Tab-separated table of C-alpha atoms in Angstrom:
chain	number	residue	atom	x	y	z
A	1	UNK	CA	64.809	-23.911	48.061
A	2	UNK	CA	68.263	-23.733	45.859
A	3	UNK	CA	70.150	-27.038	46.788
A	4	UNK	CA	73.805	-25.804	46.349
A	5	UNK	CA	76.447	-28.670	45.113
A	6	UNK	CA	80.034	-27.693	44.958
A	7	UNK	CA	82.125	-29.955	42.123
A	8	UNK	CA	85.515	-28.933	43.754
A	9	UNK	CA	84.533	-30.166	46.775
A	10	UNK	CA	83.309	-33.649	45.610
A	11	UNK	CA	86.267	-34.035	43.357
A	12	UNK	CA	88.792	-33.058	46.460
A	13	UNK	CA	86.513	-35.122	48.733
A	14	UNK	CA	86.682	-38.283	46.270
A	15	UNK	CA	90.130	-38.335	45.661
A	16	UNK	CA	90.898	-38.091	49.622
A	17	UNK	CA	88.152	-40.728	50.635
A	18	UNK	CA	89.360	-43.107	47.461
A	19	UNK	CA	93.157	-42.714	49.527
A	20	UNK	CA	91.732	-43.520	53.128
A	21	UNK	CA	88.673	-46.192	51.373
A	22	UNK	CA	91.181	-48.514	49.476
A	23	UNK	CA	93.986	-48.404	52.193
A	24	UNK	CA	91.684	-49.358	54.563
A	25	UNK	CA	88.976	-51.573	52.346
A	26	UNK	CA	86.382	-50.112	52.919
A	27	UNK	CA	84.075	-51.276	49.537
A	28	UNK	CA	80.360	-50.626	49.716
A	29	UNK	CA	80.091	-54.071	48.556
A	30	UNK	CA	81.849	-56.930	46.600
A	31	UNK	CA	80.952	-58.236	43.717
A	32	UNK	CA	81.328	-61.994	42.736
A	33	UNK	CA	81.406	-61.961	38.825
A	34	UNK	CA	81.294	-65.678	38.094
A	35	UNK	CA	77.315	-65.811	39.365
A	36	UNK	CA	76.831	-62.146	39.114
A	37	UNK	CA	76.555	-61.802	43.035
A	38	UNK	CA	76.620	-58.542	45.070
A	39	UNK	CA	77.173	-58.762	48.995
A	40	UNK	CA	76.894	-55.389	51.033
A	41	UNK	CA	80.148	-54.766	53.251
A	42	UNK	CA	84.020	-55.622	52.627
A	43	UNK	CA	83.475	-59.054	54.166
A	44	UNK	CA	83.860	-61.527	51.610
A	45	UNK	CA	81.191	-64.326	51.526
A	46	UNK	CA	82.517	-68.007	51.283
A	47	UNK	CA	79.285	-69.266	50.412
A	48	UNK	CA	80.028	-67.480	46.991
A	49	UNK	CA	81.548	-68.525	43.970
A	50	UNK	CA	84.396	-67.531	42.294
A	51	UNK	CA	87.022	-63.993	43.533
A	52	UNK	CA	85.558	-61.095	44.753
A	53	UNK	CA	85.365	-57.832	43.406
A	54	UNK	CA	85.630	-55.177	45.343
A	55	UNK	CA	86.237	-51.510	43.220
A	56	UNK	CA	82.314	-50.867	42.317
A	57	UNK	CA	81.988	-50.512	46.065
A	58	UNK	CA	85.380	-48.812	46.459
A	59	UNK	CA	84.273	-46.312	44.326
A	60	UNK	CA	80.605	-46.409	45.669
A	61	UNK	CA	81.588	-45.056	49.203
A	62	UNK	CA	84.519	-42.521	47.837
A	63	UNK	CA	81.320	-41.062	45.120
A	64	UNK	CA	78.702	-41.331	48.664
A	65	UNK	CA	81.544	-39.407	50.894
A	66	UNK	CA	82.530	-37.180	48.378
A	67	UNK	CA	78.733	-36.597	47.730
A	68	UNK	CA	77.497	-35.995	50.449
A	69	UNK	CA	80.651	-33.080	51.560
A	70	UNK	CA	79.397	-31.997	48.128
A	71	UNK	CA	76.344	-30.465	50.038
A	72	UNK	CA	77.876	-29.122	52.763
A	73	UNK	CA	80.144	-27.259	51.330
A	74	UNK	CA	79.890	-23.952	49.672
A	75	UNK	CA	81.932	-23.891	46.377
A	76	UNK	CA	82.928	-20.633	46.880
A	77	UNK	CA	83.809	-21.432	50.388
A	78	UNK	CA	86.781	-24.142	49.277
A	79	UNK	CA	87.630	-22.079	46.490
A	80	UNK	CA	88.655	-19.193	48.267
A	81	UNK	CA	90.601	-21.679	50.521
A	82	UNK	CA	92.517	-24.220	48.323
A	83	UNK	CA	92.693	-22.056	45.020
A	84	UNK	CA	96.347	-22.313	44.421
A	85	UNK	CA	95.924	-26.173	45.480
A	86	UNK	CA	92.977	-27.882	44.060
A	87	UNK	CA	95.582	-30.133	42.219
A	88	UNK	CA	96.891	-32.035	44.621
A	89	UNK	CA	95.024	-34.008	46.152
A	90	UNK	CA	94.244	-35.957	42.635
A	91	UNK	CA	98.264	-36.194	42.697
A	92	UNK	CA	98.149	-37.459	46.553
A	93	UNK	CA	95.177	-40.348	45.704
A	94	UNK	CA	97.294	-41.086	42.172
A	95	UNK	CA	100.146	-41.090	44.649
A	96	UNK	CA	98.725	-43.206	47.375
A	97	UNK	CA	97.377	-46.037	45.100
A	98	UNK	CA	101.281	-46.639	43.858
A	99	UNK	CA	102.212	-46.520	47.644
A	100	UNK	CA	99.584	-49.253	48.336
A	101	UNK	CA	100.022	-51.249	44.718
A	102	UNK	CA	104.039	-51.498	45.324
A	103	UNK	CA	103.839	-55.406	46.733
A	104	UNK	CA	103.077	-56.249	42.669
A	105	UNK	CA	106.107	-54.452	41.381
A	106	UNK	CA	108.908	-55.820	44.777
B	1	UNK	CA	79.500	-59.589	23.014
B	2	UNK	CA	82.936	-58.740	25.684
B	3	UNK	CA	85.036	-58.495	22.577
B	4	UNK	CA	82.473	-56.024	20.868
B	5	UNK	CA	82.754	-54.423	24.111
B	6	UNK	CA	86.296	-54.408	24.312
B	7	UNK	CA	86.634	-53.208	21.268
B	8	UNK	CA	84.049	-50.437	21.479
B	9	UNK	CA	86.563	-49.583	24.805
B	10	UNK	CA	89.421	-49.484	22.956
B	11	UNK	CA	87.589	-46.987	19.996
B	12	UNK	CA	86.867	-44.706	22.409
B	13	UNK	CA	89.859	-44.596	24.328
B	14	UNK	CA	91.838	-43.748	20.977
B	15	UNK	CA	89.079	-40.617	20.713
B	16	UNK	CA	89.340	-39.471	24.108
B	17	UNK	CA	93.348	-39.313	23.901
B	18	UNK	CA	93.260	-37.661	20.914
B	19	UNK	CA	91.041	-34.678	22.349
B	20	UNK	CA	92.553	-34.567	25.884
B	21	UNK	CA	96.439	-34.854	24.117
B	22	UNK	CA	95.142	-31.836	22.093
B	23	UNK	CA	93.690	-29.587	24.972
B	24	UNK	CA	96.716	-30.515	27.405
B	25	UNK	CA	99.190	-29.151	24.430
B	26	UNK	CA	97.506	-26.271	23.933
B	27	UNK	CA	98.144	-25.219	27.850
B	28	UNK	CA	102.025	-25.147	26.712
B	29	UNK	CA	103.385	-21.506	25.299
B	30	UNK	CA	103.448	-21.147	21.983
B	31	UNK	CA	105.361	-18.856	19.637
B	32	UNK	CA	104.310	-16.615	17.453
B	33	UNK	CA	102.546	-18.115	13.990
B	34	UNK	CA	105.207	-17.246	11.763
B	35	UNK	CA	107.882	-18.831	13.877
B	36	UNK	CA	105.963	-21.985	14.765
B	37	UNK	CA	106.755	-25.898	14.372
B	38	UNK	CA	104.154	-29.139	13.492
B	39	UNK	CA	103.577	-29.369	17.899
B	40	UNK	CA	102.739	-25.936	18.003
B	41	UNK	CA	100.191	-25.480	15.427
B	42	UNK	CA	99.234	-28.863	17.018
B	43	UNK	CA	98.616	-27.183	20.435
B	44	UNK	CA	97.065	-24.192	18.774
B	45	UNK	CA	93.529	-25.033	19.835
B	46	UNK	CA	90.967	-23.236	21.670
B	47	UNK	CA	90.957	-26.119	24.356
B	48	UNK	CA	87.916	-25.242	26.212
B	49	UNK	CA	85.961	-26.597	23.329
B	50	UNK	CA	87.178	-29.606	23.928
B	51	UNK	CA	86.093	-30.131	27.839
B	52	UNK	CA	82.593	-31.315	27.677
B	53	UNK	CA	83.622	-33.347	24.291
B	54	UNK	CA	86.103	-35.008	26.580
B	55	UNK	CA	83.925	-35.329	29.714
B	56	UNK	CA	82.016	-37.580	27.445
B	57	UNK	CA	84.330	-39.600	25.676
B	58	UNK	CA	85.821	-40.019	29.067
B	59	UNK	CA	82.365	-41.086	30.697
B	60	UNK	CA	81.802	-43.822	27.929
B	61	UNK	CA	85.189	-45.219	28.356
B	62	UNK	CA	84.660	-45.554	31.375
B	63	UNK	CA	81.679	-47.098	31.827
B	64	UNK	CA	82.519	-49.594	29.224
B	65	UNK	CA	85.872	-50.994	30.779
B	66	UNK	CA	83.345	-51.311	33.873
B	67	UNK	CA	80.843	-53.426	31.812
B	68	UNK	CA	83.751	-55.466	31.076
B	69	UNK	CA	85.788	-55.329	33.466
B	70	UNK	CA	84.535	-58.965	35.223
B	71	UNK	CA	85.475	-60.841	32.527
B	72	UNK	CA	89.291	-59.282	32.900
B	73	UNK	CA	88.628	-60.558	36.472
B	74	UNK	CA	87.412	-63.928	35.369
B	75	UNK	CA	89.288	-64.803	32.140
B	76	UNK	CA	92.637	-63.082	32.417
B	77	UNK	CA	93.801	-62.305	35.866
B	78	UNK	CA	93.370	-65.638	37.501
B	79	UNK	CA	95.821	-67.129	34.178
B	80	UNK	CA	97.967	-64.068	35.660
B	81	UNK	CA	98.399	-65.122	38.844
B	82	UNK	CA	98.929	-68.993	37.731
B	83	UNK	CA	101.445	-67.947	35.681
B	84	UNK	CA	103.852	-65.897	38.631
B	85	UNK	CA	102.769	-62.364	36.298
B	86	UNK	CA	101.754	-60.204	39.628
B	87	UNK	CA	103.515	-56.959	37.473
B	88	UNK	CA	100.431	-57.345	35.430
B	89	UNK	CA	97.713	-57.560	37.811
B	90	UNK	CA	99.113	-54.732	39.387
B	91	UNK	CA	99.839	-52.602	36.656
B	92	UNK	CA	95.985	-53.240	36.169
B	93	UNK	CA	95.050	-52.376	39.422
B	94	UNK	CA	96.893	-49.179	38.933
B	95	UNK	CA	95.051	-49.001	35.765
B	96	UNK	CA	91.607	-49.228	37.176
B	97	UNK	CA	92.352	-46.879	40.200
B	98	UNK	CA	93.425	-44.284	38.074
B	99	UNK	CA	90.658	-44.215	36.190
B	100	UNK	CA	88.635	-44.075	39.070
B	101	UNK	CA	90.187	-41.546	40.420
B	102	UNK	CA	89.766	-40.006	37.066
B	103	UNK	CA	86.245	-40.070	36.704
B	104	UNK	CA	86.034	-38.418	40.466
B	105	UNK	CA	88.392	-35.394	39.433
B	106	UNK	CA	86.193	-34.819	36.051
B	107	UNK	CA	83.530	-32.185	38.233
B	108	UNK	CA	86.958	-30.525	39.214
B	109	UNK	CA	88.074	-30.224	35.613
B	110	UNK	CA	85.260	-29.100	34.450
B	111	UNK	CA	85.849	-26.110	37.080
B	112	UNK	CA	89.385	-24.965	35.811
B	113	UNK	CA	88.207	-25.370	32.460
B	114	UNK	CA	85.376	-22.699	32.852
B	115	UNK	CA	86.662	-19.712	30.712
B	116	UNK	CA	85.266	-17.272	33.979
B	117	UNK	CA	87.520	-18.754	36.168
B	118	UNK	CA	90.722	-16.718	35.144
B	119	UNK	CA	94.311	-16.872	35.478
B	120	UNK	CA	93.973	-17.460	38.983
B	121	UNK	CA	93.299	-21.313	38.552
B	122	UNK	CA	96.167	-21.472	35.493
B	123	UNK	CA	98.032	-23.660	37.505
B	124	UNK	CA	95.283	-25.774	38.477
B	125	UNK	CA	94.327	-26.053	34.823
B	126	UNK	CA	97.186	-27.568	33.713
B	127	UNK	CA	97.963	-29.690	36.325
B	128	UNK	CA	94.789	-31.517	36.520
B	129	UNK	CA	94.454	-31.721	32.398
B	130	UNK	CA	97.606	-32.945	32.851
B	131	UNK	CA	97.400	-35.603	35.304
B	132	UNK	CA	93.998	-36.551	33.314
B	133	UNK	CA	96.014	-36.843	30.426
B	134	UNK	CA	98.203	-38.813	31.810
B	135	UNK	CA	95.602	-41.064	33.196
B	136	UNK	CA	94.240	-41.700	30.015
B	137	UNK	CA	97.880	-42.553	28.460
B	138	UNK	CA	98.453	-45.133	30.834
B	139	UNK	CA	95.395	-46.685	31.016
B	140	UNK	CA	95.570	-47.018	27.474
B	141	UNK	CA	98.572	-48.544	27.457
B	142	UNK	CA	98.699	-50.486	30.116
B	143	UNK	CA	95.301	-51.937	28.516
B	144	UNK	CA	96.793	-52.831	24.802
B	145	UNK	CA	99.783	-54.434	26.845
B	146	UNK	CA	98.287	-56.562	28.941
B	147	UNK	CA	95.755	-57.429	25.912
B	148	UNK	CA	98.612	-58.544	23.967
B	149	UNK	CA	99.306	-60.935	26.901
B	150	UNK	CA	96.178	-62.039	27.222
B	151	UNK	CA	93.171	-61.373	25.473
B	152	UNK	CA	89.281	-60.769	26.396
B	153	UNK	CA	86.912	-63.151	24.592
């Protein structure tokens, strides 16, 4: 059996699930980099040294989402669809992450 | 070993903008040979040869600033936030979501970029070369900057 994997849809699906993941923290996991410590979920630890990290897992669930619609959609499928399109939804996430960054720059 | 890293980053990143500053010129129109300026024999490329090339560089880039990218956390953006600078930390959190985002969009480049693909996805072409290039720009920038602040290592 052919396993079919569609690269437009995991790059629309990443940039989409990066938007909705980071606006609403979702990380996989943190990471605390002064011990080299990993915790699964968004919840940081306080028995843990040092800041959290938490963009590995960010970009953990956005690669498992966007994976996973990867297989269920047919390339050909969300090409015929979104052809004239298939840029914008890098420009939305791009976008979104100034929207959500903007408290650094006020 | 992070300022070998860092270093090694920085190398690539300088390789990687020149290929993807090449391919993204050579989506512009260009005049006839006679008739042409410096930029466009510059952007007179075939820039599909360049994709994979800059899938690469692109890949190693990335995965180094990830390999260093606790010690940023550590060393430099706690002395940030002591010293009031939150335009830094977040013009490196733009930084690092950008090139996140990035990395997810390369499968979709790669797709534009296929020569079969046609004129159909023209637009698509150059506005996700584009945007990539314009990832890479201010990552790259935004990187020497806030190294000039404050050093790795």
């Amino acid at each position: 059996m052919k396993i079919a994997w569609s690269p437009t849809a995991f790059s629309v699906l990443f940039c989409l699930s990066y938007l909705v993941v980071f606006g609403l923290e979702l990380p996989l996991f943190l990471y605390y980099p002064v011990n080299g410590d990993w915790v699964w979920g968004a919840e940081p630890d306080p028995g843990k040294v040092g800041p959290a990290m938490a963009w590995y897992g960010l970009m953990a669930t956005s690669a498992l989402v966007a994976a996973f619609g990867a297989f269920c959609i047919r390339e050909a499928w969300l090409v015929a669809r979104l052809r004239r399109v298939l840029w914008v939804s890098p420009y939305a996430a791009v976008a979104g992450c100034v929207y959500y960054l903007r408290p650094y720059f006020i | 070993m992070t300022t070998f890293l860092l270093i090694m980053h920085g190398l690539f990143a300088v390789a990687l903008l020149g290929a993807l500053t090449h391919q993204a010129a050579s989506l512009f129109p260009r005049r006839a040979a006679a008739q042409a300026v410096f930029v466009e024999r510059y952007a007179r490329v075939d820039g599909a040869r360049f994709t994979l090339a800059i899938a690469l560089l692109y890949f190693v880039v990335f995965v180094l600033g990830s390999v260093i990218y606790p010690a940023y956390r550590v060393d430099v953006r706690i002395p940030f936030e002591e010293l009031g600078l939150f335009w830094a930390v977040g013009l490196f959190e733009l930084k690092e979501h950008a090139g996140g985002i990035g990395l997810g969009i390369l499968p979709l480049y790669f797709v534009v970029w296929r020569r079969q693909a046609g004129d159909l996805l023209l637009t698509n072409r150059r506005m996700i070369t584009a945007l990539l290039a314009a990832v890479v720009w201010f990552d790259f920038v935004v990187g020497h900057v806030l190294n000039n602040i404050r050093g790795l290592g």
